[in-house]
């Protein structure tokens, strides 16, 4: 990863990171990683696959609570991802987005609609100005990849089944087919690119 040294922390080191993050989070909140700026300690052999699976030393991390905890101390700076505690910062690899939105609930309709997404680690966010939806299209295949902002420059890839459900809720507005949520219209595809029904 980016020519940096790879670090292999001990189990004690990981446990200390977890404990520090847990204390800082307090009751149910997220650790204040935006306030932490510890020295960079190197890259960790940890990877988040496109489907949201976390790998450590090439092996999937099977403990949900551990994945949830690691995701709570995740930070993105200059397009790179790090796990951060008050005393250390290690780089990790993220194949696409660090989160996957695996479900959503829709309330209301039209411009009054709200879409509330849930990620694979239990984060919830209501799409709107603070949590925008964006869609990237593969330049060769045109295949869409939809995302919603979870927090602080960390996005969730919206899974395929949820995206198909979102398309069913889509409407045309100002020459675009897209989605309303939280009073904001999020364009998905130019209306003229859709086949006529």
PDB file of C-alpha atoms in Angstrom, residues 7-119:
ATOM      1  CA  UNK A   7       2.964  -2.793  10.536  1.00  0.00           C
ATOM      2  CA  UNK A   8       1.747  -5.870  12.343  1.00  0.00           C
ATOM      3  CA  UNK A   9       0.556  -4.763  15.748  1.00  0.00           C
ATOM      4  CA  UNK A  10       0.350  -7.231  18.560  1.00  0.00           C
ATOM      5  CA  UNK A  11      -2.977  -8.407  19.921  1.00  0.00           C
ATOM      6  CA  UNK A  12      -2.258  -6.161  22.905  1.00  0.00           C
ATOM      7  CA  UNK A  13      -1.833  -3.182  20.599  1.00  0.00           C
ATOM      8  CA  UNK A  14      -5.150  -3.830  18.875  1.00  0.00           C
ATOM      9  CA  UNK A  15      -6.851  -4.346  22.236  1.00  0.00           C
ATOM     10  CA  UNK A  16      -5.434  -1.036  23.485  1.00  0.00           C
ATOM     11  CA  UNK A  17      -6.775   0.725  20.385  1.00  0.00           C
ATOM     12  CA  UNK A  18     -10.173  -0.814  20.936  1.00  0.00           C
ATOM     13  CA  UNK A  19     -10.189   0.156  24.613  1.00  0.00           C
ATOM     14  CA  UNK A  20      -9.163   3.740  23.820  1.00  0.00           C
ATOM     15  CA  UNK A  21     -11.866   4.066  21.194  1.00  0.00           C
ATOM     16  CA  UNK A  22     -14.472   2.584  23.507  1.00  0.00           C
ATOM     17  CA  UNK A  23     -13.654   4.996  26.339  1.00  0.00           C
ATOM     18  CA  UNK A  24     -13.666   7.986  24.022  1.00  0.00           C
ATOM     19  CA  UNK A  25     -17.014   7.030  22.526  1.00  0.00           C
ATOM     20  CA  UNK A  26     -18.769   7.178  25.873  1.00  0.00           C
ATOM     21  CA  UNK A  27     -22.349   5.952  25.959  1.00  0.00           C
ATOM     22  CA  UNK A  28     -23.274   4.811  22.478  1.00  0.00           C
ATOM     23  CA  UNK A  29     -21.567   7.677  20.671  1.00  0.00           C
ATOM     24  CA  UNK A  30     -18.783   7.580  18.115  1.00  0.00           C
ATOM     25  CA  UNK A  31     -15.182   8.347  19.097  1.00  0.00           C
ATOM     26  CA  UNK A  32     -14.162  11.929  18.210  1.00  0.00           C
ATOM     27  CA  UNK A  33     -11.670  10.838  15.528  1.00  0.00           C
ATOM     28  CA  UNK A  34     -11.854  14.306  13.935  1.00  0.00           C
ATOM     29  CA  UNK A  35     -10.095  15.644  17.050  1.00  0.00           C
ATOM     30  CA  UNK A  36      -7.324  13.044  17.009  1.00  0.00           C
ATOM     31  CA  UNK A  37      -4.124  13.671  15.059  1.00  0.00           C
ATOM     32  CA  UNK A  38      -1.605  11.088  16.303  1.00  0.00           C
ATOM     33  CA  UNK A  39       1.597  10.215  14.424  1.00  0.00           C
ATOM     34  CA  UNK A  40       1.317   7.858  11.451  1.00  0.00           C
ATOM     35  CA  UNK A  41       2.581   4.403  12.465  1.00  0.00           C
ATOM     36  CA  UNK A  42       2.584   2.687   9.053  1.00  0.00           C
ATOM     37  CA  UNK A  43       0.155   0.545   7.116  1.00  0.00           C
ATOM     38  CA  UNK A  44      -1.747  -2.326   8.662  1.00  0.00           C
ATOM     39  CA  UNK A  45      -2.501  -5.475   6.663  1.00  0.00           C
ATOM     40  CA  UNK A  46      -6.215  -4.782   6.882  1.00  0.00           C
ATOM     41  CA  UNK A  47      -8.612  -4.450   3.940  1.00  0.00           C
ATOM     42  CA  UNK A  48     -12.283  -3.662   3.467  1.00  0.00           C
ATOM     43  CA  UNK A  49     -13.642  -5.468   0.411  1.00  0.00           C
ATOM     44  CA  UNK A  50     -16.314  -3.952  -1.862  1.00  0.00           C
ATOM     45  CA  UNK A  51     -18.990  -6.085  -0.157  1.00  0.00           C
ATOM     46  CA  UNK A  52     -18.074  -4.633   3.277  1.00  0.00           C
ATOM     47  CA  UNK A  53     -16.100  -7.655   4.525  1.00  0.00           C
ATOM     48  CA  UNK A  54     -13.122  -6.694   6.686  1.00  0.00           C
ATOM     49  CA  UNK A  55      -9.930  -8.752   6.303  1.00  0.00           C
ATOM     50  CA  UNK A  56      -6.971  -8.844   8.700  1.00  0.00           C
ATOM     51  CA  UNK A  57      -3.781 -10.556   7.498  1.00  0.00           C
ATOM     52  CA  UNK A  58      -5.806 -11.954   4.589  1.00  0.00           C
ATOM     53  CA  UNK A  59      -8.454 -13.574   6.809  1.00  0.00           C
ATOM     54  CA  UNK A  60     -12.036 -12.281   7.150  1.00  0.00           C
ATOM     55  CA  UNK A  61     -12.802 -10.782  10.560  1.00  0.00           C
ATOM     56  CA  UNK A  62     -15.757 -12.859  11.715  1.00  0.00           C
ATOM     57  CA  UNK A  63     -16.646 -10.962  14.890  1.00  0.00           C
ATOM     58  CA  UNK A  64     -19.288  -8.348  14.117  1.00  0.00           C
ATOM     59  CA  UNK A  65     -18.563  -6.322  17.269  1.00  0.00           C
ATOM     60  CA  UNK A  66     -14.892  -6.046  16.308  1.00  0.00           C
ATOM     61  CA  UNK A  67     -15.758  -4.883  12.786  1.00  0.00           C
ATOM     62  CA  UNK A  68     -18.237  -2.383  14.210  1.00  0.00           C
ATOM     63  CA  UNK A  69     -15.603  -1.056  16.596  1.00  0.00           C
ATOM     64  CA  UNK A  70     -12.945  -0.738  13.894  1.00  0.00           C
ATOM     65  CA  UNK A  71     -15.453   1.069  11.666  1.00  0.00           C
ATOM     66  CA  UNK A  72     -16.040   3.585  14.472  1.00  0.00           C
ATOM     67  CA  UNK A  73     -12.372   4.659  14.488  1.00  0.00           C
ATOM     68  CA  UNK A  74     -12.114   4.951  10.701  1.00  0.00           C
ATOM     69  CA  UNK A  75     -10.972   8.227   9.197  1.00  0.00           C
ATOM     70  CA  UNK A  76     -10.325   9.428   5.637  1.00  0.00           C
ATOM     71  CA  UNK A  77      -7.649  11.992   4.827  1.00  0.00           C
ATOM     72  CA  UNK A  78      -6.542  13.001   1.321  1.00  0.00           C
ATOM     73  CA  UNK A  79      -8.352  10.009  -0.182  1.00  0.00           C
ATOM     74  CA  UNK A  80      -6.613   7.494   2.121  1.00  0.00           C
ATOM     75  CA  UNK A  81      -8.175   5.502   4.951  1.00  0.00           C
ATOM     76  CA  UNK A  82      -6.828   5.138   8.491  1.00  0.00           C
ATOM     77  CA  UNK A  83      -7.757   3.598  11.807  1.00  0.00           C
ATOM     78  CA  UNK A  84      -7.123   6.274  14.415  1.00  0.00           C
ATOM     79  CA  UNK A  85      -6.866   6.299  18.193  1.00  0.00           C
ATOM     80  CA  UNK A  86      -5.610   9.141  20.372  1.00  0.00           C
ATOM     81  CA  UNK A  87      -2.073   7.682  20.195  1.00  0.00           C
ATOM     82  CA  UNK A  88      -1.712   5.925  16.825  1.00  0.00           C
ATOM     83  CA  UNK A  89      -2.785   6.097  13.213  1.00  0.00           C
ATOM     84  CA  UNK A  90      -2.447   3.172  10.799  1.00  0.00           C
ATOM     85  CA  UNK A  91      -3.310   2.995   7.124  1.00  0.00           C
ATOM     86  CA  UNK A  92      -5.698   0.379   5.759  1.00  0.00           C
ATOM     87  CA  UNK A  93      -6.880  -0.556   2.259  1.00  0.00           C
ATOM     88  CA  UNK A  94     -10.455   0.067   1.134  1.00  0.00           C
ATOM     89  CA  UNK A  95     -11.461  -1.492  -2.195  1.00  0.00           C
ATOM     90  CA  UNK A  96     -14.389   0.872  -2.832  1.00  0.00           C
ATOM     91  CA  UNK A  97     -16.325   2.453   0.058  1.00  0.00           C
ATOM     92  CA  UNK A  98     -15.779   1.511   3.713  1.00  0.00           C
ATOM     93  CA  UNK A  99     -19.489   0.908   4.340  1.00  0.00           C
ATOM     94  CA  UNK A 100     -22.315  -0.860   2.527  1.00  0.00           C
ATOM     95  CA  UNK A 101     -25.887   0.411   2.802  1.00  0.00           C
ATOM     96  CA  UNK A 102     -27.838  -2.833   3.039  1.00  0.00           C
ATOM     97  CA  UNK A 103     -31.348  -1.452   3.556  1.00  0.00           C
ATOM     98  CA  UNK A 104     -33.417   1.723   3.698  1.00  0.00           C
ATOM     99  CA  UNK A 105     -36.834   2.953   4.744  1.00  0.00           C
ATOM    100  CA  UNK A 106     -38.824   5.482   2.746  1.00  0.00           C
ATOM    101  CA  UNK A 107     -41.359   7.805   4.348  1.00  0.00           C
ATOM    102  CA  UNK A 108     -43.564  10.277   2.526  1.00  0.00           C
ATOM    103  CA  UNK A 109     -43.530  10.926  -1.207  1.00  0.00           C
ATOM    104  CA  UNK A 110     -42.317  13.421  -3.770  1.00  0.00           C
ATOM    105  CA  UNK A 111     -40.280  16.335  -2.436  1.00  0.00           C
ATOM    106  CA  UNK A 112     -41.441  15.464   1.106  1.00  0.00           C
ATOM    107  CA  UNK A 113     -39.921  11.976   0.944  1.00  0.00           C
ATOM    108  CA  UNK A 114     -37.194  10.893   3.371  1.00  0.00           C
ATOM    109  CA  UNK A 115     -34.881   7.939   2.823  1.00  0.00           C
ATOM    110  CA  UNK A 116     -33.190   6.496   5.911  1.00  0.00           C
ATOM    111  CA  UNK A 117     -30.339   4.097   5.174  1.00  0.00           C
ATOM    112  CA  UNK A 118     -28.825   1.393   7.398  1.00  0.00           C
ATOM    113  CA  UNK A 119     -25.271   0.143   6.867  1.00  0.00           C
TER     114      UNK A 119
END
